[in-house]
Amino acid sequence: MKLPNALEKFADREHVFDFVNTGTQGPKVDISHNVILYLEDISVSFDGFKALNDLTMYIGAGELRCIIGPNGAGKTTMMDVITGKTRPDTGTAWFGQSINLLQKSEPEIAEAGIGRKFQKPTVFQMHSVFENLELAMAGNKSVWTTLFARMTPMQLERINEVMEIIGLQEHQHALAGSLSHGQKQWLEIGMLLMQNPTLLLVDEPVAGMTPQETERTAELLVSLAGKHSVVVVEHDMDFVRSIARTVTVLHEGSVLAEGPIDVVQNDPRVIEVYLGE
Amino acid sequence: MFASLASILRNDRATSVFLLLLTVVTVLASLANLLFPEGSALHVSTYTLGLLGKYMTYALLAVAVDLIWGYCGILSLGHTAFFALGGYAMGMYLMRQIGNRGVYGDPVLPDFMVFLNWDTLPWYWHGFDMFWFAALMVLVAPAILAFVFGWLAFRSRVTGVYFSIITQALTYALLLAFFRNEMGFGGNNGLTDFKDLLGFDLQANTTRVALFISSAVALAAGVIACRFIISSRFGRVIQAIRDSESRTRFIGYRVDNYKLWLFVFSAMLAGIAGALYVPQVGIINPGEFAPINSIEAVVWVAVGGRGTLYGAVIGAFLVNYAKTYFTIALPEIWLYALGGLFVISTLFLPQGVVGLMNKVMQRKQEARV
Ligand SMILES: Nc1ncnc2c1ncn2[C@@H]1O[C@H](COP(=O)(O)OP(=O)(O)O)[C@@H](O)[C@H]1O
Ligand SMILES: [Mg+2]
């Protein structure tokens, strides 16, 4: 009886096969406790030097969190641990309630819904803004699928939506190589968004930006919070003040202070670390 | 195929112009050969037609090289290996077509096997008496070699100049292998003395015209197929690989698979080119595997301008026309001229002749405004 059923599916013109539909649904992560990321007692050492030292931190679902700290504090290393690039010596890292990050490979973690933007923008220079977003789109990326792929209305809508979010709608046919530094950074954030991540890790997004671009970036990141959880690593205190509700200060591989920006800024230990720099 | 042809004619002006030109030249040259008697001012000689047909098969090889080099950054310096394999597959069919008309009159064995005192046909020669089987092998033999070689190379992430060097080694190894009599491909002399194809006499004028037209059709189909690939999402992925391989991998594409299938397809195009080349020149021998030939094919693409497909065609015609001229007028200096051409085109014409044409057109347009 199974075969006729399957045949019927083929005959049914309204039937949508699963493989057609892999385009836009986001990955699932269990956030029933309203926490998206648990890092507990994480230590990483490089040749005896402790880059991370018993780091413990929680990120709430939909939160926008800023991580600051002097150079070498371990900010990038922390992101490496979350994305599976570096394995910690001790500690635990959970994504939501059910995904143990320490048991997953880099692509699996990306698949699960953690997107990362690196410090240096790496967009495809010879492709247009639209094509960059198309390439980054979540979905089946096998050879045969892409050879015969047609853009579905839903996918087109998603690309337009993201172009609007990152403010590059007018530049959709421009080559990415011709964009300004700031626009490239936004495009890269857009490419991250195309993969529908639940958690976005953004490393020093405003380095090298003009004040206007910085301001625009702040708006962009703020607008993403809620729908996504966003963790931003940044040096620029003005920028941090313009976006952050909660700030975590890292120092020598562990959390020095955490709280609202005004409280943290007046914390004598934080002042000492920053003045000592 | 028809759908992608329609979309090219609508969206891609340069390729449309190219296809139109190719059609016009092919039709006019064929008609001028068939309709006007020899000696008439409008007659195109069968020799010229054969030369054009040969250039068209070279052009198809150039398109195959451009597809992987211009669009995916894979510089194969062994692509004539696939061309030659396609040529040998066709050559084997043509040998079996000779039947008992060979010098030794053996109904099954080609002359060179009789000469070697072989009494049975080697197993891999079976089936080549059937055209469909030979035609299949024209595609399958290059595809298998490209698949195995590409699988090993791309999976181990061999890229850039290392890849180029091992492709040179590959074609050189095949050259040495096909030279050996025991291999059963006619050794040093290769396969020749062909009589007919699908029952048509290869010396007949109409057959030559048909081969010429077939080459033009294959070239057009090859360009259309490549255009289809390049303008698909797959095409945008391979260009992304060319520009930033690690980034493409990072956003979730299996880069090795993409390169592998593109390489296999390109090898099959080269195989078709070789199969059309052999009946027109009347011989295939191990010399076709010579490493220098593969380098020459890359020079065609560089001179024409890579990453456009029609640039590769223009380059193949220009360089081979020059070669035909040089090897008659000044045979010693051809290799130097080839080297010089490569240096000049990389130093002064990074986009090749096509890039130069575009610049000139732009100037004209600006002058008009
Ligand atoms: N792969 C590595 N090998 C050795 N030391 C490293 C490595 N990665 C980071 N470090 C060291 O770990 C410390 C923290 O680095 P990082 O996380 O990049 O700091 P931040 O991003 O906060 O400036 C630095 O002192 C750095 O030199
Ligand atoms: Mg850093």
Short mmCIF file of C-alpha atoms in Angstrom, two decimals, chain A residues 23 106-112 114-118 121-125 127-142 146 187-197, chain B residues 157 233 236-255 258:
data_model
loop_
_atom_site.label_atom_id
_atom_site.label_comp_id
_atom_site.label_asym_id
_atom_site.label_seq_id
_atom_site.Cartn_x
_atom_site.Cartn_y
_atom_site.Cartn_z
CA GLY A 23 14.99 27.36 2.24
CA GLU A 106 32.34 23.97 13.74
CA PRO A 107 29.85 23.37 10.89
CA GLU A 108 27.43 21.63 13.27
CA ILE A 109 27.51 24.64 15.57
CA ALA A 110 26.89 26.99 12.66
CA GLU A 111 24.05 24.72 11.59
CA ALA A 112 22.57 24.76 15.09
CA ILE A 114 25.31 30.34 15.96
CA GLY A 115 26.62 32.84 13.43
CA ARG A 116 29.89 34.67 13.74
CA LYS A 117 31.22 37.81 12.14
CA PHE A 118 34.98 38.04 12.03
CA PRO A 121 35.13 41.85 6.48
CA THR A 122 35.23 38.97 4.03
CA VAL A 123 32.48 39.45 1.50
CA PHE A 124 32.70 38.16 -2.07
CA GLN A 125 34.11 41.21 -3.83
CA HIS A 127 29.57 39.34 -6.51
CA SER A 128 26.77 41.84 -6.10
CA VAL A 129 25.18 42.58 -2.74
CA PHE A 130 22.18 40.50 -3.76
CA GLU A 131 24.34 37.56 -4.84
CA ASN A 132 26.34 37.69 -1.62
CA LEU A 133 23.13 37.32 0.35
CA GLU A 134 21.88 34.60 -1.98
CA LEU A 135 25.09 32.62 -1.48
CA ALA A 136 24.82 32.90 2.28
CA MET A 137 21.17 31.81 2.34
CA ALA A 138 20.32 28.87 4.58
CA GLY A 139 19.24 25.74 2.74
CA ASN A 140 20.50 22.85 0.71
CA LYS A 141 23.94 23.66 -0.65
CA SER A 142 24.67 20.55 -2.68
CA THR A 146 22.37 24.83 -6.74
CA LEU A 187 26.72 43.19 4.17
CA GLU A 188 28.58 40.63 6.18
CA ILE A 189 26.12 40.98 9.02
CA GLY A 190 23.41 40.54 6.39
CA MET A 191 25.07 37.34 5.20
CA LEU A 192 24.98 36.10 8.79
CA LEU A 193 21.30 36.94 9.01
CA MET A 194 20.57 34.95 5.85
CA GLN A 195 21.55 31.86 7.78
CA ASN A 196 18.85 32.63 10.36
CA PRO A 197 21.11 32.35 13.39
CA ARG B 157 43.15 20.57 -1.04
CA ARG B 233 23.51 29.53 -8.47
CA ARG B 236 27.94 31.91 -8.51
CA VAL B 237 29.29 29.41 -5.99
CA ILE B 238 32.24 28.43 -8.20
CA GLN B 239 33.08 32.09 -8.76
CA ALA B 240 32.91 32.59 -5.01
CA ILE B 241 35.36 29.71 -4.67
CA ARG B 242 37.66 31.44 -7.15
CA ASP B 243 37.60 34.66 -5.13
CA SER B 244 37.68 33.24 -1.60
CA GLU B 245 37.76 29.50 -1.19
CA SER B 246 37.88 29.34 2.60
CA ARG B 247 35.03 31.80 2.99
CA THR B 248 32.89 29.73 0.63
CA ARG B 249 33.63 26.64 2.66
CA PHE B 250 32.81 28.52 5.84
CA ILE B 251 29.30 29.46 4.72
CA GLY B 252 28.53 25.81 4.16
CA TYR B 253 29.45 24.80 0.61
CA ARG B 254 31.33 21.57 -0.01
CA VAL B 255 34.02 23.24 -2.10
CA TYR B 258 31.88 21.82 -6.58
#
